[in-house]
CSV table of C-alpha atoms in Angstrom, one decimal:
chain,number,residue,atom,x,y,z
W,19,UNK,CA,-1.6,11.9,17.3
W,20,UNK,CA,-1.5,8.4,16.0
W,21,UNK,CA,-0.6,8.3,12.3
W,22,UNK,CA,-0.8,5.2,10.1
W,23,UNK,CA,1.6,5.3,7.2
W,24,UNK,CA,0.3,3.2,4.4
W,25,UNK,CA,2.4,3.3,1.2
W,26,UNK,CA,1.6,0.8,-1.5
W,27,UNK,CA,2.7,0.1,-5.1
W,28,UNK,CA,-0.9,0.4,-6.1
W,29,UNK,CA,-0.3,-1.1,-9.5
W,30,UNK,CA,-3.4,-1.0,-9.6
W,31,UNK,CA,-4.8,-0.5,-6.1
W,32,UNK,CA,-7.4,-3.1,-5.2
W,33,UNK,CA,-10.4,-3.6,-3.0
W,34,UNK,CA,-8.0,-5.2,-0.5
W,35,UNK,CA,-6.1,-1.9,-0.2
W,36,UNK,CA,-9.5,-0.2,0.4
W,37,UNK,CA,-10.5,-2.6,3.1
W,38,UNK,CA,-7.2,-2.0,4.9
W,39,UNK,CA,-7.6,1.8,4.7
W,40,UNK,CA,-11.1,1.5,6.2
W,41,UNK,CA,-9.9,-0.7,9.0
W,42,UNK,CA,-7.0,1.6,9.8
W,43,UNK,CA,-9.3,4.7,9.9
W,44,UNK,CA,-11.2,3.2,12.8
W,45,UNK,CA,-8.0,2.7,14.8
W,46,UNK,CA,-5.8,5.7,14.0
W,47,UNK,CA,-6.3,9.5,14.1
W,48,UNK,CA,-5.0,9.9,10.6
W,49,UNK,CA,-4.3,7.4,7.7
W,50,UNK,CA,-1.8,8.7,5.2
W,51,UNK,CA,-1.8,6.8,1.9
W,52,UNK,CA,0.5,7.2,-1.1
W,53,UNK,CA,1.6,5.3,-4.2
W,54,UNK,CA,5.2,4.3,-4.0
W,55,UNK,CA,7.9,2.8,-6.2
W,56,UNK,CA,9.1,-0.4,-4.5
W,57,UNK,CA,12.8,-1.0,-5.4
W,58,UNK,CA,12.1,-4.8,-5.2
W,59,UNK,CA,9.4,-4.6,-7.9
W,60,UNK,CA,9.0,-3.6,-11.5
W,61,UNK,CA,6.0,-1.3,-12.2
W,62,UNK,CA,3.8,-1.3,-15.2
W,63,UNK,CA,2.2,2.0,-14.7
W,64,UNK,CA,3.6,5.6,-14.1
W,65,UNK,CA,3.4,6.8,-10.5
W,66,UNK,CA,0.9,9.6,-11.3
W,67,UNK,CA,-1.7,7.1,-12.6
W,68,UNK,CA,-1.3,4.9,-9.5
W,69,UNK,CA,-1.7,8.0,-7.2
W,70,UNK,CA,-4.9,9.0,-9.1
W,71,UNK,CA,-6.3,5.5,-8.7
W,72,UNK,CA,-5.6,5.6,-5.0
W,73,UNK,CA,-7.4,8.9,-4.7
W,74,UNK,CA,-10.4,7.2,-6.3
W,75,UNK,CA,-10.2,4.3,-3.9
W,76,UNK,CA,-10.1,6.6,-0.9
W,77,UNK,CA,-13.1,8.6,-2.2
W,78,UNK,CA,-15.0,5.3,-2.6
W,79,UNK,CA,-14.5,3.9,0.9
W,80,UNK,CA,-17.9,2.4,2.1
W,81,UNK,CA,-18.4,4.6,5.1
W,82,UNK,CA,-17.0,8.1,4.3
W,83,UNK,CA,-14.1,8.7,6.5
W,84,UNK,CA,-12.5,12.1,7.1
W,85,UNK,CA,-9.2,10.8,8.4
W,86,UNK,CA,-7.9,9.0,5.3
W,87,UNK,CA,-6.0,11.1,2.7
W,88,UNK,CA,-3.7,10.7,-0.2
W,89,UNK,CA,-0.4,12.2,1.0
W,90,UNK,CA,1.5,11.7,-2.2
W,91,UNK,CA,4.3,14.1,-1.1
W,92,UNK,CA,5.4,11.3,1.3
W,93,UNK,CA,6.3,9.0,-1.6
W,94,UNK,CA,10.0,8.2,-1.7
W,95,UNK,CA,12.1,5.4,-3.0
W,96,UNK,CA,13.3,5.0,0.6
W,97,UNK,CA,10.9,4.6,3.5
W,98,UNK,CA,13.3,6.4,5.8
W,99,UNK,CA,12.9,9.5,3.7
W,100,UNK,CA,9.1,9.1,3.8
W,101,UNK,CA,9.3,9.0,7.6
W,102,UNK,CA,11.4,12.1,7.7
W,103,UNK,CA,8.8,13.9,5.6
W,104,UNK,CA,6.0,12.6,7.9
W,105,UNK,CA,7.8,14.1,10.9
W,106,UNK,CA,8.0,17.5,9.2
W,107,UNK,CA,4.3,17.3,8.4
W,108,UNK,CA,3.0,16.0,11.8
W,109,UNK,CA,5.8,16.9,14.2
W,110,UNK,CA,8.2,14.8,16.3
W,111,UNK,CA,5.4,14.1,18.8
W,112,UNK,CA,3.3,12.1,16.3
W,113,UNK,CA,3.3,8.3,16.9
W,114,UNK,CA,4.1,6.9,13.5
W,115,UNK,CA,3.1,3.3,12.5
W,116,UNK,CA,4.3,1.9,9.2
W,117,UNK,CA,1.7,-0.5,7.7
W,118,UNK,CA,3.1,-3.4,5.6
W,119,UNK,CA,1.7,-6.6,4.2
W,120,UNK,CA,3.0,-9.9,5.5
W,121,UNK,CA,4.4,-10.6,2.0
W,122,UNK,CA,7.0,-7.8,2.7
W,123,UNK,CA,8.2,-8.9,6.1
W,124,UNK,CA,11.1,-11.0,4.7
W,125,UNK,CA,12.3,-8.0,2.6
W,126,UNK,CA,12.4,-5.6,5.6
W,127,UNK,CA,15.9,-6.4,6.8
W,128,UNK,CA,17.2,-5.4,3.4
W,129,UNK,CA,15.6,-2.0,3.4
W,130,UNK,CA,17.7,1.1,3.4
W,131,UNK,CA,19.1,1.9,6.9
W,132,UNK,CA,16.6,-0.4,8.4
W,133,UNK,CA,17.8,0.1,12.0
W,134,UNK,CA,17.4,3.9,11.8
W,135,UNK,CA,13.9,3.4,10.3
W,136,UNK,CA,12.9,1.0,13.0
W,137,UNK,CA,13.9,3.4,15.8
W,138,UNK,CA,11.4,6.0,14.4
W,139,UNK,CA,8.2,3.9,13.6
W,140,UNK,CA,6.2,1.0,15.0
W,141,UNK,CA,5.3,-1.7,12.5
W,142,UNK,CA,1.9,-3.1,11.9
W,143,UNK,CA,1.9,-6.3,9.8
W,144,UNK,CA,-1.3,-7.0,7.9
W,145,UNK,CA,-1.6,-10.7,7.2
W,146,UNK,CA,-2.2,-11.5,3.5
W,147,UNK,CA,-3.8,-14.8,2.2
W,148,UNK,CA,-1.0,-17.0,0.9
W,149,UNK,CA,1.7,-15.2,2.9
W,150,UNK,CA,2.1,-16.7,6.4
W,151,UNK,CA,4.0,-14.5,8.8
W,152,UNK,CA,7.5,-15.8,8.7
W,153,UNK,CA,8.7,-16.2,12.3
W,154,UNK,CA,12.4,-16.1,11.4
W,155,UNK,CA,12.0,-12.8,9.5
W,156,UNK,CA,9.9,-11.4,12.4
W,157,UNK,CA,12.6,-12.4,14.9
W,158,UNK,CA,15.3,-10.8,12.8
W,159,UNK,CA,13.3,-7.5,12.4
W,160,UNK,CA,12.8,-7.5,16.2
W,161,UNK,CA,16.5,-8.0,16.7
W,162,UNK,CA,17.1,-5.0,14.5
W,163,UNK,CA,15.0,-3.0,16.9
W,164,UNK,CA,11.5,-3.4,15.3
W,165,UNK,CA,8.4,-3.1,17.4
W,166,UNK,CA,6.0,-5.4,15.6
W,167,UNK,CA,2.2,-5.7,16.0
W,168,UNK,CA,0.0,-8.0,13.9
W,169,UNK,CA,-3.3,-6.6,12.6
W,170,UNK,CA,-6.5,-8.5,13.6
W,171,UNK,CA,-7.6,-7.9,10.0
W,172,UNK,CA,-6.6,-10.4,7.3
W,173,UNK,CA,-6.4,-8.8,3.9
W,174,UNK,CA,-8.8,-9.8,1.1
W,175,UNK,CA,-7.7,-12.6,-1.2
W,176,UNK,CA,-7.1,-10.3,-4.1
W,177,UNK,CA,-3.9,-8.8,-5.5
W,178,UNK,CA,-2.7,-6.3,-8.0
W,179,UNK,CA,-0.5,-9.0,-9.5
W,180,UNK,CA,-3.5,-11.3,-10.1
W,181,UNK,CA,-5.3,-8.5,-11.8
W,182,UNK,CA,-2.3,-7.7,-14.1
W,183,UNK,CA,-1.7,-11.3,-15.0
W,184,UNK,CA,-5.3,-12.6,-15.2
W,185,UNK,CA,-7.5,-9.5,-15.5
W,186,UNK,CA,-9.5,-10.5,-12.4
W,187,UNK,CA,-11.9,-7.5,-12.2
W,188,UNK,CA,-13.2,-8.7,-8.8
W,189,UNK,CA,-10.0,-7.4,-7.3
W,190,UNK,CA,-10.9,-3.8,-8.2
W,191,UNK,CA,-13.5,-1.3,-7.4
W,192,UNK,CA,-15.7,0.2,-10.2
W,193,UNK,CA,-14.1,3.7,-10.1
W,194,UNK,CA,-10.7,2.2,-10.5
W,195,UNK,CA,-11.9,-0.1,-13.4
W,196,UNK,CA,-13.4,3.0,-15.1
W,197,UNK,CA,-10.1,4.9,-14.7
W,198,UNK,CA,-8.1,2.0,-16.2
W,199,UNK,CA,-10.5,1.9,-19.2
W,200,UNK,CA,-10.3,5.7,-19.7
W,201,UNK,CA,-6.5,5.8,-19.5
W,202,UNK,CA,-6.0,2.5,-21.4
W,203,UNK,CA,-3.8,1.0,-18.7
W,204,UNK,CA,-2.8,-2.7,-18.4
W,205,UNK,CA,-2.6,-5.1,-21.2
W,206,UNK,CA,-5.1,-7.5,-19.6
W,207,UNK,CA,-7.8,-4.8,-20.1
W,208,UNK,CA,-7.1,-4.8,-23.8
W,209,UNK,CA,-7.3,-8.6,-23.9
W,210,UNK,CA,-10.7,-8.5,-22.0
W,211,UNK,CA,-12.1,-6.0,-24.5
W,212,UNK,CA,-10.9,-8.1,-27.5
W,213,UNK,CA,-12.5,-11.3,-26.1
W,214,UNK,CA,-15.8,-9.4,-25.7
W,215,UNK,CA,-15.7,-8.2,-29.3
W,216,UNK,CA,-15.1,-11.7,-30.6
W,217,UNK,CA,-18.2,-13.1,-28.9
C-alpha cells in the first residue's frame, strides 16, 4: 500500500493545500493529512482549530475522494515519531512517502534524527511558487540518504502567511472562511470586517 504522508501547519489551510491533496489522491492508495506544529514556525491558532479547518478542506475537495483522511493522531512535533505512528497504523510493508513543499527543503537537514527518518520514507517535493528547488539542499538531503522525487504539480500561488498578513481571501475555500468567521480567528479577519463597516 502506497501512503502519502501530508502534514502541514495549516494556519490556516489554503486552496493550495486542497489542490495538493486532490493531486496526491490520484497517485497514492491513501493520503493521510494532519495539522502539525512546525518547530521552525510560530503559530497563531491552536492545533485543534487547524485540524478542524483541514477536515473542512478535505470534505470540500472538488471530486469527492474516499482515500483522503484527516489522521490527526499522526501529528507530532517530530516527523520521525509521525512515521513510527504511521507504521503502527499501516504496517511495516506500507510504502511511506513524506510530502513537503520546496520551501522546506533547506530545513530538512536540521530535522530531528534526519538520517533515521530518511531511511524509512521516500520524499516527494512539491514545488511552490517563489521557492525554487535548492540544488545544494537537495544534494545534501540525498547524501544523508534521502530518496527524492519532484512532483509534476506546482502548488498554487497562495499561502497561509499571505492570508494572515494581508487577509487575502482568494487563498481560502468558503468553508474555511466560514469557520474562521464563526470562531473569530486571525486578526486580518477583524480588520476586514471593520473596513466593511466603515464604508
